[in-house]
């Protein structure tokens, strides 16, 4: 926690074995959609859309106990899963400009992070650019070059939502990552998980993941369905 608050990011090594990484890659690769769906994704990036609809391969990453142990100290109880993303970046992909995940929430900086991103590295080739300590900056854009960060396969990198980060041009090695993003329970999530994947898929998930999808209440009464706790939808 000290390192995370100091730097704005933390790399946790060896949370996945090489065999686990290989197994997850094998399940996800056939689901990757063709590249170039829009200019932002470019012809060098493929993604899996509707991850929970299509596979159970990432479930153990969403509620991994090492990650949740830190999230429990960073966010309020009943925090939500905001986005689940699988992305393959191929050689030749352009750099991604510096940004921070909390930019979508128009609240003045400096302030505590409203979201936390967990980036799971499934193979070689993953490189980030980070501005260490930038999570404490006021509202200003980086004016100096960031530092490269190369999380190894099997690691999980936590990024506070106020940390400036980007991605350099992709080198000769493609990368495959799973990103789980979490936010405070009183915020709107990036994906509407109560609509997609829906209740039938949610029944297959752990109780903790269901709560993070929005089948929960943030006290005193945020998230009601017909005046009742949304978990009653599963009864």
PDB file of C-alpha atoms in Angstrom:
ATOM      1  CA  UNK A   1       0.000   0.000   0.000  1.00  0.00           C
ATOM      2  CA  UNK A   2       2.869   2.383   0.745  1.00  0.00           C
ATOM      3  CA  UNK A   3       4.393   1.801  -2.695  1.00  0.00           C
ATOM      4  CA  UNK A   4       1.019   2.168  -4.390  1.00  0.00           C
ATOM      5  CA  UNK A   5       0.265   5.473  -2.676  1.00  0.00           C
ATOM      6  CA  UNK A   6       3.793   6.732  -3.356  1.00  0.00           C
ATOM      7  CA  UNK A   7       4.078   5.780  -7.044  1.00  0.00           C
ATOM      8  CA  UNK A   8       0.456   5.493  -8.200  1.00  0.00           C
ATOM      9  CA  UNK A   9       1.043   1.973  -9.532  1.00  0.00           C
ATOM     10  CA  UNK A  10       2.192  -1.420  -8.284  1.00  0.00           C
ATOM     11  CA  UNK A  11       3.401  -4.530 -10.148  1.00  0.00           C
ATOM     12  CA  UNK A  12       2.532  -7.778  -8.358  1.00  0.00           C
ATOM     13  CA  UNK A  13       4.663 -10.591  -9.735  1.00  0.00           C
ATOM     14  CA  UNK A  14       3.859 -14.273 -10.273  1.00  0.00           C
ATOM     15  CA  UNK A  15       0.142 -14.180  -9.537  1.00  0.00           C
ATOM     16  CA  UNK A  16      -0.355 -16.535 -12.490  1.00  0.00           C
ATOM     17  CA  UNK A  17       1.804 -19.538 -13.334  1.00  0.00           C
ATOM     18  CA  UNK A  18       3.097 -20.002 -16.898  1.00  0.00           C
ATOM     19  CA  UNK A  19       0.625 -22.868 -17.292  1.00  0.00           C
ATOM     20  CA  UNK A  20      -2.275 -20.648 -16.192  1.00  0.00           C
ATOM     21  CA  UNK A  21      -1.196 -17.898 -18.599  1.00  0.00           C
ATOM     22  CA  UNK A  22      -1.054 -20.406 -21.438  1.00  0.00           C
ATOM     23  CA  UNK A  23      -4.464 -21.819 -20.591  1.00  0.00           C
ATOM     24  CA  UNK A  24      -6.105 -18.382 -20.482  1.00  0.00           C
ATOM     25  CA  UNK A  25      -4.403 -17.330 -23.743  1.00  0.00           C
ATOM     26  CA  UNK A  26      -5.637 -20.497 -25.453  1.00  0.00           C
ATOM     27  CA  UNK A  27      -9.239 -19.763 -24.413  1.00  0.00           C
ATOM     28  CA  UNK A  28      -9.172 -16.070 -25.292  1.00  0.00           C
ATOM     29  CA  UNK A  29      -7.315 -16.056 -28.608  1.00  0.00           C
ATOM     30  CA  UNK A  30     -10.155 -17.578 -30.695  1.00  0.00           C
ATOM     31  CA  UNK A  31     -12.515 -14.896 -29.332  1.00  0.00           C
ATOM     32  CA  UNK A  32     -10.466 -11.914 -30.500  1.00  0.00           C
ATOM     33  CA  UNK A  33     -12.433  -9.816 -32.991  1.00  0.00           C
ATOM     34  CA  UNK A  34     -10.904  -8.487 -36.217  1.00  0.00           C
ATOM     35  CA  UNK A  35      -8.791  -5.379 -35.787  1.00  0.00           C
ATOM     36  CA  UNK A  36      -9.729  -1.940 -37.017  1.00  0.00           C
ATOM     37  CA  UNK A  37     -13.339  -1.625 -35.859  1.00  0.00           C
ATOM     38  CA  UNK A  38     -12.748   2.090 -35.403  1.00  0.00           C
ATOM     39  CA  UNK A  39      -9.795   4.513 -35.655  1.00  0.00           C
ATOM     40  CA  UNK A  40      -8.991   4.376 -31.939  1.00  0.00           C
ATOM     41  CA  UNK A  41      -8.434   0.628 -32.018  1.00  0.00           C
ATOM     42  CA  UNK A  42      -6.496   0.773 -35.303  1.00  0.00           C
ATOM     43  CA  UNK A  43      -5.597  -2.130 -37.554  1.00  0.00           C
ATOM     44  CA  UNK A  44      -3.060  -3.412 -35.021  1.00  0.00           C
ATOM     45  CA  UNK A  45      -5.396  -4.023 -32.074  1.00  0.00           C
ATOM     46  CA  UNK A  46      -7.865  -6.858 -31.533  1.00  0.00           C
ATOM     47  CA  UNK A  47     -10.280  -7.150 -28.611  1.00  0.00           C
ATOM     48  CA  UNK A  48     -12.792  -9.515 -27.057  1.00  0.00           C
ATOM     49  CA  UNK A  49     -16.180  -7.853 -26.673  1.00  0.00           C
ATOM     50  CA  UNK A  50     -18.765  -9.138 -24.191  1.00  0.00           C
ATOM     51  CA  UNK A  51     -16.123 -11.152 -22.341  1.00  0.00           C
ATOM     52  CA  UNK A  52     -18.468 -12.584 -19.719  1.00  0.00           C
ATOM     53  CA  UNK A  53     -20.909 -13.680 -22.423  1.00  0.00           C
ATOM     54  CA  UNK A  54     -18.260 -15.727 -24.166  1.00  0.00           C
ATOM     55  CA  UNK A  55     -15.902 -17.291 -21.644  1.00  0.00           C
ATOM     56  CA  UNK A  56     -15.257 -18.107 -17.997  1.00  0.00           C
ATOM     57  CA  UNK A  57     -11.499 -17.796 -18.568  1.00  0.00           C
ATOM     58  CA  UNK A  58     -11.209 -14.411 -16.862  1.00  0.00           C
ATOM     59  CA  UNK A  59     -13.493 -15.008 -13.871  1.00  0.00           C
ATOM     60  CA  UNK A  60     -10.643 -15.875 -11.514  1.00  0.00           C
ATOM     61  CA  UNK A  61      -8.891 -12.632 -12.443  1.00  0.00           C
ATOM     62  CA  UNK A  62     -11.910 -10.454 -11.621  1.00  0.00           C
ATOM     63  CA  UNK A  63     -12.072 -11.567  -8.000  1.00  0.00           C
ATOM     64  CA  UNK A  64      -8.464 -12.627  -7.435  1.00  0.00           C
ATOM     65  CA  UNK A  65      -7.911 -12.435  -3.655  1.00  0.00           C
ATOM     66  CA  UNK A  66      -4.568 -10.596  -3.880  1.00  0.00           C
ATOM     67  CA  UNK A  67      -6.141  -7.854  -5.973  1.00  0.00           C
ATOM     68  CA  UNK A  68      -9.325  -7.596  -3.911  1.00  0.00           C
ATOM     69  CA  UNK A  69      -7.286  -7.346  -0.701  1.00  0.00           C
ATOM     70  CA  UNK A  70      -5.876  -4.054  -1.995  1.00  0.00           C
ATOM     71  CA  UNK A  71      -9.118  -2.835  -3.539  1.00  0.00           C
ATOM     72  CA  UNK A  72     -10.844  -3.346  -0.196  1.00  0.00           C
ATOM     73  CA  UNK A  73      -8.490  -0.688   1.222  1.00  0.00           C
ATOM     74  CA  UNK A  74      -8.636   1.672  -1.747  1.00  0.00           C
ATOM     75  CA  UNK A  75     -12.362   1.841  -2.548  1.00  0.00           C
ATOM     76  CA  UNK A  76     -15.589   1.905  -0.567  1.00  0.00           C
ATOM     77  CA  UNK A  77     -17.387  -1.376   0.194  1.00  0.00           C
ATOM     78  CA  UNK A  78     -19.599  -2.620  -2.659  1.00  0.00           C
ATOM     79  CA  UNK A  79     -17.227  -1.180  -5.293  1.00  0.00           C
ATOM     80  CA  UNK A  80     -18.163  -2.147  -8.836  1.00  0.00           C
ATOM     81  CA  UNK A  81     -16.548  -3.726 -11.849  1.00  0.00           C
ATOM     82  CA  UNK A  82     -16.495  -0.870 -14.353  1.00  0.00           C
ATOM     83  CA  UNK A  83     -14.942  -2.584 -17.372  1.00  0.00           C
ATOM     84  CA  UNK A  84     -13.588  -5.986 -18.421  1.00  0.00           C
ATOM     85  CA  UNK A  85     -11.353  -5.880 -21.487  1.00  0.00           C
ATOM     86  CA  UNK A  86      -9.192  -8.339 -23.402  1.00  0.00           C
ATOM     87  CA  UNK A  87      -6.772  -6.719 -25.844  1.00  0.00           C
ATOM     88  CA  UNK A  88      -4.076  -7.946 -28.198  1.00  0.00           C
ATOM     89  CA  UNK A  89      -1.661  -5.278 -29.490  1.00  0.00           C
ATOM     90  CA  UNK A  90       0.329  -6.295 -32.569  1.00  0.00           C
ATOM     91  CA  UNK A  91       3.702  -4.947 -33.742  1.00  0.00           C
ATOM     92  CA  UNK A  92       3.345  -1.601 -35.470  1.00  0.00           C
ATOM     93  CA  UNK A  93       0.573  -0.298 -33.220  1.00  0.00           C
ATOM     94  CA  UNK A  94       1.035   3.441 -32.653  1.00  0.00           C
ATOM     95  CA  UNK A  95       1.696   4.953 -29.247  1.00  0.00           C
ATOM     96  CA  UNK A  96      -1.254   5.676 -27.013  1.00  0.00           C
ATOM     97  CA  UNK A  97      -1.126   9.249 -25.672  1.00  0.00           C
ATOM     98  CA  UNK A  98      -0.902   9.966 -21.966  1.00  0.00           C
ATOM     99  CA  UNK A  99      -4.203   9.895 -20.093  1.00  0.00           C
ATOM    100  CA  UNK A 100      -5.651   8.805 -16.773  1.00  0.00           C
ATOM    101  CA  UNK A 101      -8.700   6.589 -16.262  1.00  0.00           C
ATOM    102  CA  UNK A 102     -10.564   8.983 -13.953  1.00  0.00           C
ATOM    103  CA  UNK A 103     -10.736  11.636 -16.699  1.00  0.00           C
ATOM    104  CA  UNK A 104     -14.298  10.550 -17.452  1.00  0.00           C
ATOM    105  CA  UNK A 105     -15.339  11.760 -13.993  1.00  0.00           C
ATOM    106  CA  UNK A 106     -15.284  15.595 -14.064  1.00  0.00           C
ATOM    107  CA  UNK A 107     -14.050  16.285 -10.542  1.00  0.00           C
ATOM    108  CA  UNK A 108     -11.157  18.611  -9.790  1.00  0.00           C
ATOM    109  CA  UNK A 109      -7.688  17.311  -8.994  1.00  0.00           C
ATOM    110  CA  UNK A 110      -5.788  16.625  -6.835  1.00  0.00           C
ATOM    111  CA  UNK A 111      -8.069  14.076  -5.183  1.00  0.00           C
ATOM    112  CA  UNK A 112      -8.148  10.384  -4.283  1.00  0.00           C
ATOM    113  CA  UNK A 113      -8.621   7.963  -7.173  1.00  0.00           C
ATOM    114  CA  UNK A 114     -12.213   7.019  -7.965  1.00  0.00           C
ATOM    115  CA  UNK A 115     -11.204   3.896  -9.888  1.00  0.00           C
ATOM    116  CA  UNK A 116      -8.428   1.305  -9.956  1.00  0.00           C
ATOM    117  CA  UNK A 117      -7.262  -0.651 -12.996  1.00  0.00           C
ATOM    118  CA  UNK A 118      -5.749  -4.135 -12.800  1.00  0.00           C
ATOM    119  CA  UNK A 119      -3.745  -5.082 -15.903  1.00  0.00           C
ATOM    120  CA  UNK A 120      -3.026  -8.802 -16.200  1.00  0.00           C
ATOM    121  CA  UNK A 121      -0.062  -9.646 -18.437  1.00  0.00           C
ATOM    122  CA  UNK A 122      -0.479 -12.994 -20.218  1.00  0.00           C
ATOM    123  CA  UNK A 123       2.675 -12.992 -22.344  1.00  0.00           C
ATOM    124  CA  UNK A 124       5.760 -11.005 -23.350  1.00  0.00           C
ATOM    125  CA  UNK A 125       5.586  -7.711 -25.179  1.00  0.00           C
ATOM    126  CA  UNK A 126       3.546  -5.628 -22.723  1.00  0.00           C
ATOM    127  CA  UNK A 127       5.045  -2.173 -22.208  1.00  0.00           C
ATOM    128  CA  UNK A 128       3.423   0.813 -20.514  1.00  0.00           C
ATOM    129  CA  UNK A 129       4.577   4.384 -20.059  1.00  0.00           C
ATOM    130  CA  UNK A 130       3.973   5.741 -16.567  1.00  0.00           C
ATOM    131  CA  UNK A 131       4.530   9.073 -14.875  1.00  0.00           C
ATOM    132  CA  UNK A 132       5.475   8.025 -11.362  1.00  0.00           C
ATOM    133  CA  UNK A 133       3.718  10.088  -8.704  1.00  0.00           C
ATOM    134  CA  UNK A 134       1.467  11.815 -11.252  1.00  0.00           C
ATOM    135  CA  UNK A 135      -1.622  10.599  -9.384  1.00  0.00           C
ATOM    136  CA  UNK A 136      -0.967  13.483  -6.972  1.00  0.00           C
ATOM    137  CA  UNK A 137      -0.704  16.161  -9.665  1.00  0.00           C
ATOM    138  CA  UNK A 138      -3.263  18.943 -10.034  1.00  0.00           C
ATOM    139  CA  UNK A 139      -4.985  19.368 -13.403  1.00  0.00           C
ATOM    140  CA  UNK A 140      -2.009  19.441 -15.733  1.00  0.00           C
ATOM    141  CA  UNK A 141      -0.765  17.310 -18.614  1.00  0.00           C
ATOM    142  CA  UNK A 142       2.667  15.623 -18.489  1.00  0.00           C
ATOM    143  CA  UNK A 143       5.385  17.865 -19.911  1.00  0.00           C
ATOM    144  CA  UNK A 144       8.265  15.364 -19.659  1.00  0.00           C
ATOM    145  CA  UNK A 145       8.761  11.843 -20.972  1.00  0.00           C
ATOM    146  CA  UNK A 146       7.348   9.039 -18.882  1.00  0.00           C
ATOM    147  CA  UNK A 147       9.211   5.930 -17.786  1.00  0.00           C
ATOM    148  CA  UNK A 148       8.766   2.537 -19.486  1.00  0.00           C
ATOM    149  CA  UNK A 149       7.187  -0.227 -17.426  1.00  0.00           C
ATOM    150  CA  UNK A 150       7.424  -3.843 -18.630  1.00  0.00           C
ATOM    151  CA  UNK A 151       5.316  -6.084 -16.383  1.00  0.00           C
ATOM    152  CA  UNK A 152       6.335  -9.727 -16.922  1.00  0.00           C
ATOM    153  CA  UNK A 153       3.935 -12.548 -17.882  1.00  0.00           C
ATOM    154  CA  UNK A 154       1.893 -13.737 -14.917  1.00  0.00           C
ATOM    155  CA  UNK A 155       1.955 -10.357 -13.204  1.00  0.00           C
ATOM    156  CA  UNK A 156      -0.843  -7.944 -12.362  1.00  0.00           C
ATOM    157  CA  UNK A 157      -0.216  -4.205 -12.479  1.00  0.00           C
ATOM    158  CA  UNK A 158      -2.482  -1.951 -10.422  1.00  0.00           C
ATOM    159  CA  UNK A 159      -2.912   1.621 -11.672  1.00  0.00           C
ATOM    160  CA  UNK A 160      -4.697   4.249  -9.596  1.00  0.00           C
ATOM    161  CA  UNK A 161      -7.345   6.057 -11.623  1.00  0.00           C
ATOM    162  CA  UNK A 162      -5.537   9.399 -11.260  1.00  0.00           C
ATOM    163  CA  UNK A 163      -2.180   8.143 -12.578  1.00  0.00           C
ATOM    164  CA  UNK A 164      -1.057   9.471 -15.967  1.00  0.00           C
ATOM    165  CA  UNK A 165       0.000   6.598 -18.215  1.00  0.00           C
ATOM    166  CA  UNK A 166       0.215   5.664 -21.879  1.00  0.00           C
ATOM    167  CA  UNK A 167       1.671   3.087 -24.239  1.00  0.00           C
ATOM    168  CA  UNK A 168       4.711   3.427 -26.512  1.00  0.00           C
ATOM    169  CA  UNK A 169       4.632   2.106 -30.102  1.00  0.00           C
ATOM    170  CA  UNK A 170       4.400  -1.687 -30.043  1.00  0.00           C
ATOM    171  CA  UNK A 171       7.693  -3.453 -30.683  1.00  0.00           C
ATOM    172  CA  UNK A 172       8.289  -6.714 -32.555  1.00  0.00           C
ATOM    173  CA  UNK A 173       6.496  -8.806 -29.925  1.00  0.00           C
ATOM    174  CA  UNK A 174       2.683  -8.778 -29.669  1.00  0.00           C
ATOM    175  CA  UNK A 175       1.067  -8.439 -26.250  1.00  0.00           C
ATOM    176  CA  UNK A 176      -2.101  -9.956 -24.806  1.00  0.00           C
ATOM    177  CA  UNK A 177      -3.611  -8.499 -21.639  1.00  0.00           C
ATOM    178  CA  UNK A 178      -6.772  -8.705 -19.570  1.00  0.00           C
ATOM    179  CA  UNK A 179      -7.835  -5.448 -17.915  1.00  0.00           C
ATOM    180  CA  UNK A 180     -10.289  -5.339 -15.034  1.00  0.00           C
ATOM    181  CA  UNK A 181     -11.286  -1.855 -13.935  1.00  0.00           C
ATOM    182  CA  UNK A 182     -13.112  -1.145 -10.676  1.00  0.00           C
ATOM    183  CA  UNK A 183     -14.814   2.037  -9.449  1.00  0.00           C
ATOM    184  CA  UNK A 184     -16.508   3.520  -6.416  1.00  0.00           C
ATOM    185  CA  UNK A 185     -20.034   2.146  -5.882  1.00  0.00           C
ATOM    186  CA  UNK A 186     -21.727   5.524  -6.388  1.00  0.00           C
ATOM    187  CA  UNK A 187     -20.338   6.015  -9.908  1.00  0.00           C
ATOM    188  CA  UNK A 188     -21.657   4.933 -13.288  1.00  0.00           C
ATOM    189  CA  UNK A 189     -19.609   2.070 -14.742  1.00  0.00           C
ATOM    190  CA  UNK A 190     -18.113   2.010 -18.244  1.00  0.00           C
ATOM    191  CA  UNK A 191     -20.016  -1.184 -19.076  1.00  0.00           C
ATOM    192  CA  UNK A 192     -23.642  -1.784 -18.069  1.00  0.00           C
ATOM    193  CA  UNK A 193     -23.076  -5.231 -16.609  1.00  0.00           C
ATOM    194  CA  UNK A 194     -26.602  -5.679 -15.271  1.00  0.00           C
ATOM    195  CA  UNK A 195     -27.812  -5.534 -18.903  1.00  0.00           C
ATOM    196  CA  UNK A 196     -24.959  -7.502 -20.415  1.00  0.00           C
ATOM    197  CA  UNK A 197     -24.201 -10.332 -19.658  1.00  0.00           C
ATOM    198  CA  UNK A 198     -27.596 -10.514 -17.929  1.00  0.00           C
ATOM    199  CA  UNK A 199     -28.947 -12.713 -15.176  1.00  0.00           C
ATOM    200  CA  UNK A 200     -28.475 -16.108 -16.838  1.00  0.00           C
ATOM    201  CA  UNK A 201     -24.728 -15.604 -17.141  1.00  0.00           C
ATOM    202  CA  UNK A 202     -24.529 -13.877 -13.736  1.00  0.00           C
ATOM    203  CA  UNK A 203     -25.915 -17.070 -12.144  1.00  0.00           C
ATOM    204  CA  UNK A 204     -22.694 -18.822 -13.235  1.00  0.00           C
ATOM    205  CA  UNK A 205     -20.459 -16.325 -11.436  1.00  0.00           C
ATOM    206  CA  UNK A 206     -19.299 -16.069  -7.844  1.00  0.00           C
ATOM    207  CA  UNK A 207     -21.335 -14.050  -5.351  1.00  0.00           C
ATOM    208  CA  UNK A 208     -18.524 -11.486  -5.158  1.00  0.00           C
ATOM    209  CA  UNK A 209     -18.477 -10.953  -8.925  1.00  0.00           C
ATOM    210  CA  UNK A 210     -22.276 -10.632  -8.996  1.00  0.00           C
ATOM    211  CA  UNK A 211     -22.085  -7.856  -6.432  1.00  0.00           C
ATOM    212  CA  UNK A 212     -19.395  -6.124  -8.483  1.00  0.00           C
ATOM    213  CA  UNK A 213     -21.619  -6.341 -11.582  1.00  0.00           C
ATOM    214  CA  UNK A 214     -24.209  -4.222  -9.785  1.00  0.00           C
ATOM    215  CA  UNK A 215     -26.392  -6.807  -8.056  1.00  0.00           C
ATOM    216  CA  UNK A 216     -25.743  -4.990  -4.803  1.00  0.00           C
ATOM    217  CA  UNK A 217     -26.789  -1.978  -2.743  1.00  0.00           C
ATOM    218  CA  UNK A 218     -24.613   0.975  -1.828  1.00  0.00           C
ATOM    219  CA  UNK A 219     -26.030   2.245   1.475  1.00  0.00           C
ATOM    220  CA  UNK A 220     -28.511   3.540   2.132  1.00  0.00           C
ATOM    221  CA  UNK A 221     -30.447   2.592  -1.012  1.00  0.00           C
ATOM    222  CA  UNK A 222     -28.497   3.115  -4.232  1.00  0.00           C
ATOM    223  CA  UNK A 223     -29.196   0.285  -6.666  1.00  0.00           C
ATOM    224  CA  UNK A 224     -32.725  -0.789  -5.738  1.00  0.00           C
ATOM    225  CA  UNK A 225     -34.882  -2.798  -8.169  1.00  0.00           C
ATOM    226  CA  UNK A 226     -38.625  -2.308  -7.627  1.00  0.00           C
ATOM    227  CA  UNK A 227     -37.797  -1.174  -4.099  1.00  0.00           C
ATOM    228  CA  UNK A 228     -35.904  -4.376  -3.309  1.00  0.00           C
ATOM    229  CA  UNK A 229     -32.307  -5.569  -3.144  1.00  0.00           C
ATOM    230  CA  UNK A 230     -31.276  -6.608  -6.684  1.00  0.00           C
ATOM    231  CA  UNK A 231     -29.868  -9.914  -5.409  1.00  0.00           C
ATOM    232  CA  UNK A 232     -33.478 -11.057  -5.029  1.00  0.00           C
ATOM    233  CA  UNK A 233     -33.540 -11.345  -8.826  1.00  0.00           C
ATOM    234  CA  UNK A 234     -31.692 -14.627  -8.369  1.00  0.00           C
ATOM    235  CA  UNK A 235     -34.238 -16.159  -5.985  1.00  0.00           C
TER     236      UNK A 235
END
